[in-house]
mmCIF file of C-alpha atoms in Angstrom:
data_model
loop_
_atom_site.group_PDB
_atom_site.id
_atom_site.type_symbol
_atom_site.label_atom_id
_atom_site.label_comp_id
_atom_site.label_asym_id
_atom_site.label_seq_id
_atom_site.Cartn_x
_atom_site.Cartn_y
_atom_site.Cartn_z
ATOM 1 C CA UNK A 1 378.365 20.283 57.888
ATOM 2 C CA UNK A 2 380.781 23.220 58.919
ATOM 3 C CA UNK A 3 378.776 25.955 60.917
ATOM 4 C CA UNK A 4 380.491 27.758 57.792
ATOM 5 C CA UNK A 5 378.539 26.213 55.861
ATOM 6 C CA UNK A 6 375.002 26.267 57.340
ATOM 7 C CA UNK A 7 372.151 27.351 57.317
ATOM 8 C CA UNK A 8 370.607 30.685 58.932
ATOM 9 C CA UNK A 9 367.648 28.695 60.446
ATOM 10 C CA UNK A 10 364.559 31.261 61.829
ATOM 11 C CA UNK A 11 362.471 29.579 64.207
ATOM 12 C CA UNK A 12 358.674 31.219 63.380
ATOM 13 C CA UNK A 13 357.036 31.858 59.950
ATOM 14 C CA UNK A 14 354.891 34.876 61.578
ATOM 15 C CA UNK A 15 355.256 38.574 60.850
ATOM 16 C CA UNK A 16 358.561 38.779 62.584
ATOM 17 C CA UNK A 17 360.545 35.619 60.221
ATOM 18 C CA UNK A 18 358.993 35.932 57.310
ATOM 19 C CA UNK A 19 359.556 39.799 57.234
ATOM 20 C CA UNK A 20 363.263 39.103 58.122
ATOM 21 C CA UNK A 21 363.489 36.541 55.520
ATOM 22 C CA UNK A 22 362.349 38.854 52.785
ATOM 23 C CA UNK A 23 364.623 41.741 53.941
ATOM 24 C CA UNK A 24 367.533 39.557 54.796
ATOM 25 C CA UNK A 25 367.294 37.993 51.121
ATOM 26 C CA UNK A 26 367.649 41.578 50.001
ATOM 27 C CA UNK A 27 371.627 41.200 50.401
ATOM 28 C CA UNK A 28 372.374 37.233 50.675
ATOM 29 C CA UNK A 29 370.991 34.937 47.797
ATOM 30 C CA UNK A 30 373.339 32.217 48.942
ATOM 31 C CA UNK A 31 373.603 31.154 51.463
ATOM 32 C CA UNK A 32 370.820 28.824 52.554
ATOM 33 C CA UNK A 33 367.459 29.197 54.687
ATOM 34 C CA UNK A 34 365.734 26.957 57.117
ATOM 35 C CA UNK A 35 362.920 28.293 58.681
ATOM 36 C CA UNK A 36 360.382 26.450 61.302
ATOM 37 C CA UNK A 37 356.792 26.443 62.165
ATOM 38 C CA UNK A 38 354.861 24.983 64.573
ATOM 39 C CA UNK A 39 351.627 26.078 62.611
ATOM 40 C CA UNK A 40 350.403 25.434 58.425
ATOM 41 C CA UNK A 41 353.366 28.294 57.890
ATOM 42 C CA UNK A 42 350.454 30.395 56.024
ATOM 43 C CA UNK A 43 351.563 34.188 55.434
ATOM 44 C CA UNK A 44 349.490 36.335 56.668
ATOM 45 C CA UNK A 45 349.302 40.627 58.507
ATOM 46 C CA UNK A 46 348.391 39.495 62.194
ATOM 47 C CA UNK A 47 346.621 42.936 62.587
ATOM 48 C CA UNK A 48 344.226 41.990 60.306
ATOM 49 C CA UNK A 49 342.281 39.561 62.249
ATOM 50 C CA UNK A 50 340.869 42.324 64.549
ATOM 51 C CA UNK A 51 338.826 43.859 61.358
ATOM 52 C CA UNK A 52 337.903 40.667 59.858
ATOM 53 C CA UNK A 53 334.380 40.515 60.709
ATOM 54 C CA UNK A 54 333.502 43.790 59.781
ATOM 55 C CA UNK A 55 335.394 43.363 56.376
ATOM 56 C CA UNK A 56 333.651 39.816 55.964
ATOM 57 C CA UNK A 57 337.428 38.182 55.814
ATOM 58 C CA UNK A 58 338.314 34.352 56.345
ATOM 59 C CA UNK A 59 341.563 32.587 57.372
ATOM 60 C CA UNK A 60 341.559 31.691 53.729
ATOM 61 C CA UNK A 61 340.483 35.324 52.462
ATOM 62 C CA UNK A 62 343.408 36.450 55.102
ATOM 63 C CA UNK A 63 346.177 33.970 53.890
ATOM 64 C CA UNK A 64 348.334 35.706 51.536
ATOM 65 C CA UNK A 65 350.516 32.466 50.640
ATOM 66 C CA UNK A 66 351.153 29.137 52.086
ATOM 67 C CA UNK A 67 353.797 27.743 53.278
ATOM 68 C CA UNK A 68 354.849 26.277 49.640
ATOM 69 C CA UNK A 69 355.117 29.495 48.135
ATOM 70 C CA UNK A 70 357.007 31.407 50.700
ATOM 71 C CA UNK A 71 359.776 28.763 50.449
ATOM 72 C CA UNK A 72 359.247 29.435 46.362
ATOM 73 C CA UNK A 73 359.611 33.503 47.315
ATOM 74 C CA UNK A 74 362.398 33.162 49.793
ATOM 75 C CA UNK A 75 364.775 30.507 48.637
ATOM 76 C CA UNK A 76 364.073 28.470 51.507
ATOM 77 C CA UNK A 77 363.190 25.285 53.092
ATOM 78 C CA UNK A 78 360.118 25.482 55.205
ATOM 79 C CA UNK A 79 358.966 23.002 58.001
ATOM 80 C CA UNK A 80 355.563 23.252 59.080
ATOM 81 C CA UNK A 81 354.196 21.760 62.034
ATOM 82 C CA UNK A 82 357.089 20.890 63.949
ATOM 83 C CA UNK A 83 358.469 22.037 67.516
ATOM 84 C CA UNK A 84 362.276 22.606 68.172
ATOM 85 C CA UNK A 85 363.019 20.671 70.982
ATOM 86 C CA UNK A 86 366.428 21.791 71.948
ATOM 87 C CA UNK A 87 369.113 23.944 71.149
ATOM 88 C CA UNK A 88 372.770 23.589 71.709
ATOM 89 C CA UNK A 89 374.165 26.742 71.784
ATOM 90 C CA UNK A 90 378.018 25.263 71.978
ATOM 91 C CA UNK A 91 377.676 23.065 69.087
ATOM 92 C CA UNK A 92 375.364 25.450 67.146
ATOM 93 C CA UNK A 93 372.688 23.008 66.698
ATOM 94 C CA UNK A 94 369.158 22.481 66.860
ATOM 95 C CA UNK A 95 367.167 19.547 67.748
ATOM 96 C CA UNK A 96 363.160 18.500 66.189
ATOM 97 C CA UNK A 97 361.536 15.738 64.592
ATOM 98 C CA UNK A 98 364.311 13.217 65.777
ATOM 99 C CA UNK A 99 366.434 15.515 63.557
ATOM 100 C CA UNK A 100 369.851 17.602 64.369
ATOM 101 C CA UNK A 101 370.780 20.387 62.268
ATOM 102 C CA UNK A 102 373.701 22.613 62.329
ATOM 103 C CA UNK A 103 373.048 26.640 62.125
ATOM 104 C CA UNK A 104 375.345 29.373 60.926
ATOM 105 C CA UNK A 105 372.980 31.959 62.824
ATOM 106 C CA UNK A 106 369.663 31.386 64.344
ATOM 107 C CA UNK A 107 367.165 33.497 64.573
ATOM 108 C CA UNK A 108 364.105 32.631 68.194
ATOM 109 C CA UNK A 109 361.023 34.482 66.515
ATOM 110 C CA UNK A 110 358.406 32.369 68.279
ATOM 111 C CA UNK A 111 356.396 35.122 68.940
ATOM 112 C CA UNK A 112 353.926 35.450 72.082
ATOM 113 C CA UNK A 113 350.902 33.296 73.198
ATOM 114 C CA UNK A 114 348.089 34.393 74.620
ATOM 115 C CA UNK A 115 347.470 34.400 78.860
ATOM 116 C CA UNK A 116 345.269 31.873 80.045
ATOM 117 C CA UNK A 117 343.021 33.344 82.500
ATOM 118 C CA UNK A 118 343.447 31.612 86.265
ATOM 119 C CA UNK A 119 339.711 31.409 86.995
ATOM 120 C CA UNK A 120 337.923 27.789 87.538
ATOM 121 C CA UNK A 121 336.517 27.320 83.637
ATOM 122 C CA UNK A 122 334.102 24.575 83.082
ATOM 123 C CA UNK A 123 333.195 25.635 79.558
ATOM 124 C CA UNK A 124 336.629 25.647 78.111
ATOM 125 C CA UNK A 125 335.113 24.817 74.695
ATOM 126 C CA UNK A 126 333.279 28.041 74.292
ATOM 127 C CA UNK A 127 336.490 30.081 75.418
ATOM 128 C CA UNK A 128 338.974 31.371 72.730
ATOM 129 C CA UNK A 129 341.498 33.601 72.533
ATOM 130 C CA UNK A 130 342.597 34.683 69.023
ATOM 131 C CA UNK A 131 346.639 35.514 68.350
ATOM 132 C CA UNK A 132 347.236 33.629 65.067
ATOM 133 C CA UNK A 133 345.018 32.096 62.442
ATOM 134 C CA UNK A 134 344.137 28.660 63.553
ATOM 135 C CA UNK A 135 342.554 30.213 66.461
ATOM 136 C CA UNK A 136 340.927 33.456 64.502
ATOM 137 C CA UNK A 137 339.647 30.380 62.092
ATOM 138 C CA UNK A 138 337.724 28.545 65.061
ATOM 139 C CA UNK A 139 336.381 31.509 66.936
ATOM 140 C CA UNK A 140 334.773 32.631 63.927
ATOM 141 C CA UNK A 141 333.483 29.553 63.005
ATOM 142 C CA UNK A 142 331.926 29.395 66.274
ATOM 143 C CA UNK A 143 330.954 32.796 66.374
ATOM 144 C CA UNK A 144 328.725 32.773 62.787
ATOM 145 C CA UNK A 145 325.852 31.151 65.275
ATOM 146 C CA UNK A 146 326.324 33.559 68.483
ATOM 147 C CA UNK A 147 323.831 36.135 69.723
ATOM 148 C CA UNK A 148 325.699 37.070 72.766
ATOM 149 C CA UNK A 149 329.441 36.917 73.012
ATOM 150 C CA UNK A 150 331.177 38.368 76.115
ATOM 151 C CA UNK A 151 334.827 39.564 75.821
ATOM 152 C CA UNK A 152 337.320 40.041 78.643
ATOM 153 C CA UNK A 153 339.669 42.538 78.254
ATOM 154 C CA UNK A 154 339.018 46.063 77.848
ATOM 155 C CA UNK A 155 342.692 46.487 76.426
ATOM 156 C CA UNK A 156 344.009 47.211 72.572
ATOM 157 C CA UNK A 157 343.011 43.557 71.001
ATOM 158 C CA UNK A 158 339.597 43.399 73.555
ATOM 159 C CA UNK A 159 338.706 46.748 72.077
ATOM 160 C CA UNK A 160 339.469 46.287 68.547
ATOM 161 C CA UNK A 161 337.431 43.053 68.751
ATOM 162 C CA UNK A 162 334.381 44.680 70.414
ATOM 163 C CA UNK A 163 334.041 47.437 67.636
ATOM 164 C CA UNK A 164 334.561 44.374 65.265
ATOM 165 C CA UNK A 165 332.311 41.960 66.283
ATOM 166 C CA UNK A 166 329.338 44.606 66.055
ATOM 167 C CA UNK A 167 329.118 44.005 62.900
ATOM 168 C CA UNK A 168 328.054 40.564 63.267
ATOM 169 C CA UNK A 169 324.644 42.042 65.009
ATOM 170 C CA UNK A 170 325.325 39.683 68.394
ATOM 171 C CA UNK A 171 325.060 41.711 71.547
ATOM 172 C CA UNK A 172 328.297 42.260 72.949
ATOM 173 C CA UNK A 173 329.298 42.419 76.655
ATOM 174 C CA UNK A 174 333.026 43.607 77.618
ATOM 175 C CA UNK A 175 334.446 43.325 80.836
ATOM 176 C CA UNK A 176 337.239 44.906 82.003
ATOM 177 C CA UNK A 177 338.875 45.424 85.567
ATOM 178 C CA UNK A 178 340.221 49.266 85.101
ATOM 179 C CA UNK A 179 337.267 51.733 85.464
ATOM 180 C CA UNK A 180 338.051 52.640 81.732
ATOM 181 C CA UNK A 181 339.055 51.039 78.275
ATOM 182 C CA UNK A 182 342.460 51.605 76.798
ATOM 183 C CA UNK A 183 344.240 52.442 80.310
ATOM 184 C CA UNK A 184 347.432 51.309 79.522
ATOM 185 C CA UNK A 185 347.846 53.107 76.276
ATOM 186 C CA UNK A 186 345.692 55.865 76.485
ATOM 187 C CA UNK A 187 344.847 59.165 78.423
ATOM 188 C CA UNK A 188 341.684 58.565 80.681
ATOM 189 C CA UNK A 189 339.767 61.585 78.664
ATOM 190 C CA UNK A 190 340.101 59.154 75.413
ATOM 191 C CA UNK A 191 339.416 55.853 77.311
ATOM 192 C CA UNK A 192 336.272 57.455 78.209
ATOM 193 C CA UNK A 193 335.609 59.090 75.296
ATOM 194 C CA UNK A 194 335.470 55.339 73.451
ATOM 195 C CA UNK A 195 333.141 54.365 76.455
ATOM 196 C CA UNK A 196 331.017 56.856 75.559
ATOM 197 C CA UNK A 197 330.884 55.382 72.131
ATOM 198 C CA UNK A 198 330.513 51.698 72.803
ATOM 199 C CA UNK A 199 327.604 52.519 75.161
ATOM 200 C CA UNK A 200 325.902 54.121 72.403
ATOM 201 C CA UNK A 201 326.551 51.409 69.943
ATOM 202 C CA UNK A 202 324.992 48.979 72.405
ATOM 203 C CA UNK A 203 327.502 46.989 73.928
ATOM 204 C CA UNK A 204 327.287 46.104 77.836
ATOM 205 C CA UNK A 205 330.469 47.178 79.578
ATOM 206 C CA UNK A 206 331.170 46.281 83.457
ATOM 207 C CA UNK A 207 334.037 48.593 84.219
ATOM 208 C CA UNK A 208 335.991 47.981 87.258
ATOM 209 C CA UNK A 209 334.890 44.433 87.141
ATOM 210 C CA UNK A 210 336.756 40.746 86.720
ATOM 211 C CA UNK A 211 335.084 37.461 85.488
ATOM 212 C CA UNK A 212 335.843 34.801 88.514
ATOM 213 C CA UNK A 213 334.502 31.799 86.831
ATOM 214 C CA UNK A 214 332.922 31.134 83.693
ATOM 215 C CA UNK A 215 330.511 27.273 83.658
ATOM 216 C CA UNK A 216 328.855 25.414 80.912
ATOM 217 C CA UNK A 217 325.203 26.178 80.574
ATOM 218 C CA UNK A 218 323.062 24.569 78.101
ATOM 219 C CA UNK A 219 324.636 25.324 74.978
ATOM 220 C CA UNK A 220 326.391 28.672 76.447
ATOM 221 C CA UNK A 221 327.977 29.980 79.451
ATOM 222 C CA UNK A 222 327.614 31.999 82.558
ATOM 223 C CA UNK A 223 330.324 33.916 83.302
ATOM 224 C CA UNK A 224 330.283 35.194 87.404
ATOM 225 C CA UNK A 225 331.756 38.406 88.125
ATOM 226 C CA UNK A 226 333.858 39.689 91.247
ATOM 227 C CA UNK A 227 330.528 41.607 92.410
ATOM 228 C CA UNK A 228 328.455 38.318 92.209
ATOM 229 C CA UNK A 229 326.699 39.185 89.238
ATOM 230 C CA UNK A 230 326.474 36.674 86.341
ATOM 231 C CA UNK A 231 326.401 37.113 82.603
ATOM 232 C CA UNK A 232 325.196 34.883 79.923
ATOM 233 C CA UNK A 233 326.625 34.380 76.528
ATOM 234 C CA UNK A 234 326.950 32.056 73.980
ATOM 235 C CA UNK A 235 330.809 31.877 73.950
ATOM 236 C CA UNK A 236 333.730 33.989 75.413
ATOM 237 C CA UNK A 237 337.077 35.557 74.150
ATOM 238 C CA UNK A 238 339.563 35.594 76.159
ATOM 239 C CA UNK A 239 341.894 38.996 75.349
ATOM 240 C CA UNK A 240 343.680 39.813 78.743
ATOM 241 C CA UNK A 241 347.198 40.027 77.100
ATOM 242 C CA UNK A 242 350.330 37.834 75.780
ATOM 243 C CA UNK A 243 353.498 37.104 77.111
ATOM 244 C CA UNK A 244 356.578 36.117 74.686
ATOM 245 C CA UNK A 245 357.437 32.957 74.177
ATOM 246 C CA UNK A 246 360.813 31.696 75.996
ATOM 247 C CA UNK A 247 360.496 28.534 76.769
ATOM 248 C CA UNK A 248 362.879 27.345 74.354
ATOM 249 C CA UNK A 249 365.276 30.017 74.566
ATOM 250 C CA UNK A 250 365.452 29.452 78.732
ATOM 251 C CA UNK A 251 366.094 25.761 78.053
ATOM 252 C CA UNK A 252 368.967 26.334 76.361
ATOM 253 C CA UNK A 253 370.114 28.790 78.327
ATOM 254 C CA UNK A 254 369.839 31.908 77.086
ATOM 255 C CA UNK A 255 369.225 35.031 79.015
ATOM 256 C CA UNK A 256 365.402 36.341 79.776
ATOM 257 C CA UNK A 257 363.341 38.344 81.561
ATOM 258 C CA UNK A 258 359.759 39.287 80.168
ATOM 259 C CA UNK A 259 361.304 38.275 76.821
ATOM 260 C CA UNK A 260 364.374 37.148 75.670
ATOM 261 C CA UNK A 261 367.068 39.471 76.278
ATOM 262 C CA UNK A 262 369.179 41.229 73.013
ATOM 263 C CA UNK A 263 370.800 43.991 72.835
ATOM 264 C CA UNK A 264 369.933 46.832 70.283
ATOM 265 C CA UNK A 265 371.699 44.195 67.465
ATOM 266 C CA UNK A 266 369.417 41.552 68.604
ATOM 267 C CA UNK A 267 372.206 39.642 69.634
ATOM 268 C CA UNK A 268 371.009 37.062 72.717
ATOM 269 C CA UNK A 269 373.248 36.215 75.462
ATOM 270 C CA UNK A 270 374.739 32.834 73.449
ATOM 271 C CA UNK A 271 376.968 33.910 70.338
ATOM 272 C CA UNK A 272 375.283 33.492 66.983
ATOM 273 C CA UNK A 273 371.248 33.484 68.445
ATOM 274 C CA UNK A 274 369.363 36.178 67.960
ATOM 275 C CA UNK A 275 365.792 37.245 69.020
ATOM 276 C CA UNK A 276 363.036 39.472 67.019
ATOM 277 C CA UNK A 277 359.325 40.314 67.394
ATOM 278 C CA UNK A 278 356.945 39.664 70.636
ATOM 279 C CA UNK A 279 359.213 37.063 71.960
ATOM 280 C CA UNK A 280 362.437 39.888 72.042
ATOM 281 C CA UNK A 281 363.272 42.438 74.973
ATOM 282 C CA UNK A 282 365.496 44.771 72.981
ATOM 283 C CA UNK A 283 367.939 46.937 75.718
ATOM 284 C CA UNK A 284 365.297 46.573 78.066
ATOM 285 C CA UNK A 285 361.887 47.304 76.398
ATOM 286 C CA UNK A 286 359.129 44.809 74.864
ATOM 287 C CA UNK A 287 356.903 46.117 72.442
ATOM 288 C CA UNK A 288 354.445 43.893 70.971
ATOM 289 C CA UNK A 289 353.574 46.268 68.009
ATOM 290 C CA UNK A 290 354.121 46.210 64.010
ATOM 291 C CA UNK A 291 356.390 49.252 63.732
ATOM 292 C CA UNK A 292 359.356 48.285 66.365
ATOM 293 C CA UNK A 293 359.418 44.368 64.873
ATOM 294 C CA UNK A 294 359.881 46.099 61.436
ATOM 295 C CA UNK A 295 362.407 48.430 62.824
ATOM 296 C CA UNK A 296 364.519 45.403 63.902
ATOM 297 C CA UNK A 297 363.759 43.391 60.984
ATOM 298 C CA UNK A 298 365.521 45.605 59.031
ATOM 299 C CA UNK A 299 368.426 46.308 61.751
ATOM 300 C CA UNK A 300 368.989 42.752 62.031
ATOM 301 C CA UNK A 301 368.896 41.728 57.884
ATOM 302 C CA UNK A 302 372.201 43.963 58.214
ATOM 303 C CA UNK A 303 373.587 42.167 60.616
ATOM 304 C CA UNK A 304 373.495 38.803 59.342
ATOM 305 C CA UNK A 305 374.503 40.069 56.268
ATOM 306 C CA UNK A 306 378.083 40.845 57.644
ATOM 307 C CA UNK A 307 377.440 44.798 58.670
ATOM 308 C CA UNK A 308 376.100 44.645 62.147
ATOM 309 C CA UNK A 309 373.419 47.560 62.571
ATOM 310 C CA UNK A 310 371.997 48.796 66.009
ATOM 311 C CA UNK A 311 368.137 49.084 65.993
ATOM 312 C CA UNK A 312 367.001 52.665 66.437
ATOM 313 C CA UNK A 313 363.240 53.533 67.731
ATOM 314 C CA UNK A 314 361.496 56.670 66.403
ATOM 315 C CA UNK A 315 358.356 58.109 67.906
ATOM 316 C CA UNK A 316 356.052 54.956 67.313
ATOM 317 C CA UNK A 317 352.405 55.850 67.645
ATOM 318 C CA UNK A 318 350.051 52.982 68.224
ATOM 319 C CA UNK A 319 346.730 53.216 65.843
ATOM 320 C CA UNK A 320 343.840 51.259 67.717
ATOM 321 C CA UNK A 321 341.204 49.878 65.237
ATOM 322 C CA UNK A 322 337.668 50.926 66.892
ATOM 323 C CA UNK A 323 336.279 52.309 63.406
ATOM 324 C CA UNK A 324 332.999 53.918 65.511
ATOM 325 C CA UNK A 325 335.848 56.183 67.372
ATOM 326 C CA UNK A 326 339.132 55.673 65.835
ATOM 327 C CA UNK A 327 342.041 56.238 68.060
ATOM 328 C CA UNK A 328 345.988 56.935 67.746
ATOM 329 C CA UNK A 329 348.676 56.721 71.257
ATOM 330 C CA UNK A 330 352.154 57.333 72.137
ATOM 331 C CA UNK A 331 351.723 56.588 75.783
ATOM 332 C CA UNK A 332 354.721 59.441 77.389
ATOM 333 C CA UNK A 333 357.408 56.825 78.841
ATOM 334 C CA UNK A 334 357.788 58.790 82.084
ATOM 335 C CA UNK A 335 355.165 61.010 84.026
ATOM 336 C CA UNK A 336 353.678 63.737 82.197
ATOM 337 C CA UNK A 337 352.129 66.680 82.541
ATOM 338 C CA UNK A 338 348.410 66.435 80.139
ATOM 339 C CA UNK A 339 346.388 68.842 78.767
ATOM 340 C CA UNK A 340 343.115 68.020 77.394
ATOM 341 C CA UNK A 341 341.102 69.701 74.296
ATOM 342 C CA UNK A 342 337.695 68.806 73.072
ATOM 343 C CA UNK A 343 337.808 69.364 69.300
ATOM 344 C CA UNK A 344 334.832 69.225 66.907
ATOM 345 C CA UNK A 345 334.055 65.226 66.721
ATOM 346 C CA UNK A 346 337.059 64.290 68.671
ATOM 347 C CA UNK A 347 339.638 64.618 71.735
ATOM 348 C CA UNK A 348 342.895 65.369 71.829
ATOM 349 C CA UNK A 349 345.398 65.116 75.197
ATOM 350 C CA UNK A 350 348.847 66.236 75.058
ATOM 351 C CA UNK A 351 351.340 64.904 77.389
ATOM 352 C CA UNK A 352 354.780 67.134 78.262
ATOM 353 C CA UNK A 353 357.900 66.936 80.014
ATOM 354 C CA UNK A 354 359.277 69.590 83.113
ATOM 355 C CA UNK A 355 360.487 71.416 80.379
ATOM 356 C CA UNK A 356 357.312 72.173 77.959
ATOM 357 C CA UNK A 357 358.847 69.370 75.494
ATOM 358 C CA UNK A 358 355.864 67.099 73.887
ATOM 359 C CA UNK A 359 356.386 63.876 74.933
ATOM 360 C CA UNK A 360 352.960 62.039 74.179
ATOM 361 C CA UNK A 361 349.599 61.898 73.409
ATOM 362 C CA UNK A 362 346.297 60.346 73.042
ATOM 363 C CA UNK A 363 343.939 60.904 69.777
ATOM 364 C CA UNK A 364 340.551 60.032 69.468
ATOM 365 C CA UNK A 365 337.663 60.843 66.901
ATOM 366 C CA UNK A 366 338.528 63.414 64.491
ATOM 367 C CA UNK A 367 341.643 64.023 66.470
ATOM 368 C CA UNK A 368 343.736 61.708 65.107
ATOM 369 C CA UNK A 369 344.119 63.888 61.730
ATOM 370 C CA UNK A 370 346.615 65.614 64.020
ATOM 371 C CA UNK A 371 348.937 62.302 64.062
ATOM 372 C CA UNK A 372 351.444 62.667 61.999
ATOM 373 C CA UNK A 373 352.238 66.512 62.997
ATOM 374 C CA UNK A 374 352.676 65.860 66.414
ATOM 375 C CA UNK A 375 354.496 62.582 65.880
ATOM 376 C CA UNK A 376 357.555 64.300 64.679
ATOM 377 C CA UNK A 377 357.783 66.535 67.561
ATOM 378 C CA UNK A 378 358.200 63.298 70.004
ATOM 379 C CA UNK A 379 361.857 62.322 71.248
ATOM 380 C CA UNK A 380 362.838 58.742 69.294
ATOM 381 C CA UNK A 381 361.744 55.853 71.999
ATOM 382 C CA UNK A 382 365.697 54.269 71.360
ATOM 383 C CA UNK A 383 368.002 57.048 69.573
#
């Protein structure tokens, strides 16, 4: 088969490929579609796991179609459980299941995995980390028994699980090693301000702290923290961060840093390979969010339909989904000058430039009614 000929091939069936596939099918009905999986292939919104236990979803409740019907939907041909194990980016082909298939364009959207912490763990079995719906689907089977679950993390997904997993009525412990929540996306004033309201909803937070080494006990674990201290709990979730995926894409050469590099038409260092979602560093930045991957997805359905299109970035506030104080960021890019306003049930800091120019802000509470406003007086992130 003539590279002419074959197939765009999209290595991931998450957000990122199966979004492109959609859009991309928009203007090609032709030519044919190979897309990869290392998982079941089930569609499903990613964000959505963070609320599940509040909105008493399942993996099954989540899945929106399985792998069989996206082919049906797409036009393609969908393998499921399988790992690429090479890619020759000379001969435009890929290598997995003892199988060697030609590509016309291929598309690395493998995503990101979670970070394993580097602590001594001798209850591995009660540790999970949740980033796609296998693992959601155990850690909430384990979870329906737990009384006391202790998170790590004090980030976007540890947060968004915390205010979840109140709902289940187990007593939650969150540790985190900045003195507040939220410090990489949000102002301090609304980092607290969430403290505030996780204290009051009963959960036991150890700012400024770091779990050192969690061990089996009985049917649960003790986690030790840097102070000494210990914590019990029936089981722990891991939610200290991801990284993208690039193993594959280093192998064969390709170009990375945090991610794999593309420019802003997602084009990778080798000719025809392109990279989209977590696993992509577009002109230098690596956003692991829902509104830059659609941005590119739409960008990049262009391009492999014959009219290459640049990605653009507007202003791309992040919502963060803690329901007992809701919150809404666009972190400035560059140092900032912040005001602070206490408003009636909320908080509201305003970041801005030398020149008096809005470049940021942090929402919490009844605040973030004042999104949407302020959102189009922020510069575009990529013009």
């Amino acid at each position: 088969m003539s590279s002419h000929d074959a197939p765009l091939i999209i290595i991931g069936t998450g957000l990122a490929g199966y979004n492109l596939a959609r859009e991309w099918r928009k203007y090609d009905q032709s030519t044919p579609l190979l897309m990869l999986t290392q998982d079941s292939g089930r569609s499903y919104s990613k964000p959505m796991l963070s609320t599940a236990f509040s909105k008493n979803k399942t993996a099954e409740s989540l899945t929106m179609a399985d792998a069989g019907k996206m082919a049906e939907q797409l036009k393609a041909t969908i393998h499921t459980f399988v790992s690429v194990d090479a890619i020759d980016t000379e001969q435009r082909v890929i290598q997995f299941d003892g199988q060697q298939l030609n590509y016309r364009d291929l598309v690395i959207a493998a995503g990101s995995e979670t970070i394993n912490l580097p602590i001594e763990n001798s209850a591995a079995e009660k540790t999970f980390a949740v980033n796609d719906l296998e693992q959601f689907s155990a850690f909430q089977l384990a979870a329906e028994s737990a009384q006391r679950i202790l998170i790590i993390g004090g980030g976007l997904i540890g947060c968004e699980y915390t205010n979840d997993l109140l709902s289940t009525g187990a007593k939650i412990s969150l540790v985190e090693l900045q003195p507040t929540l939220l410090s990489n996306l949000c102002h301090q004033s609304v980092g607290d301000a969430l403290v505030s309201r996780f204290t009051e909803e009963g959960v036991d937070l150890h700012l400024g702290s770091a779990v050192t080494a969690i061990r089996a006990n009985n049917n649960g674990v003790i986690a030790t923290l840097n102070d000494g201290s210990e914590l019990t709990a029936d089981l722990v979730l891991s939610a200290v961060g991801v990284r993208a995926r690039t193993e594959l894409a280093r192998g064969a050469g390709l170009k990375c840093q945090r991610g794999i590099i593309v420019d802003r038409e997602l084009r990778s260092s080798a000719a025809n390979i392109y990279a989209l979602g977590d696993c992509a560093e577009v002109d230098g930045q690596l956003l692991y969010y829902v509104m830059p991957l659609m941005q590119c997805v739409r960008a990049l359905a262009k391009t492999l339909s014959g009219t290459p299109t640049a990605v653009s970035y507007p202003a791309m506030p992040v919502t963060i989904k803690t329901s007992c104080f809701p919150i809404v960021s666009n972190p400035p890019s560059s140092s900032a000058h912040w005001e602070v306003e206490q408003t009636d049930g909320g908080i509201k800091a305003l970041a801005y430039d030398k020149t008096k120019s809005l470049v940021g802000f942090s929402l919490g509470g009844s605040a973030i009614a004042d999104k949407a406003a302020l959102a189009k007086q922020l510069p575009k992130v990529m013009a």
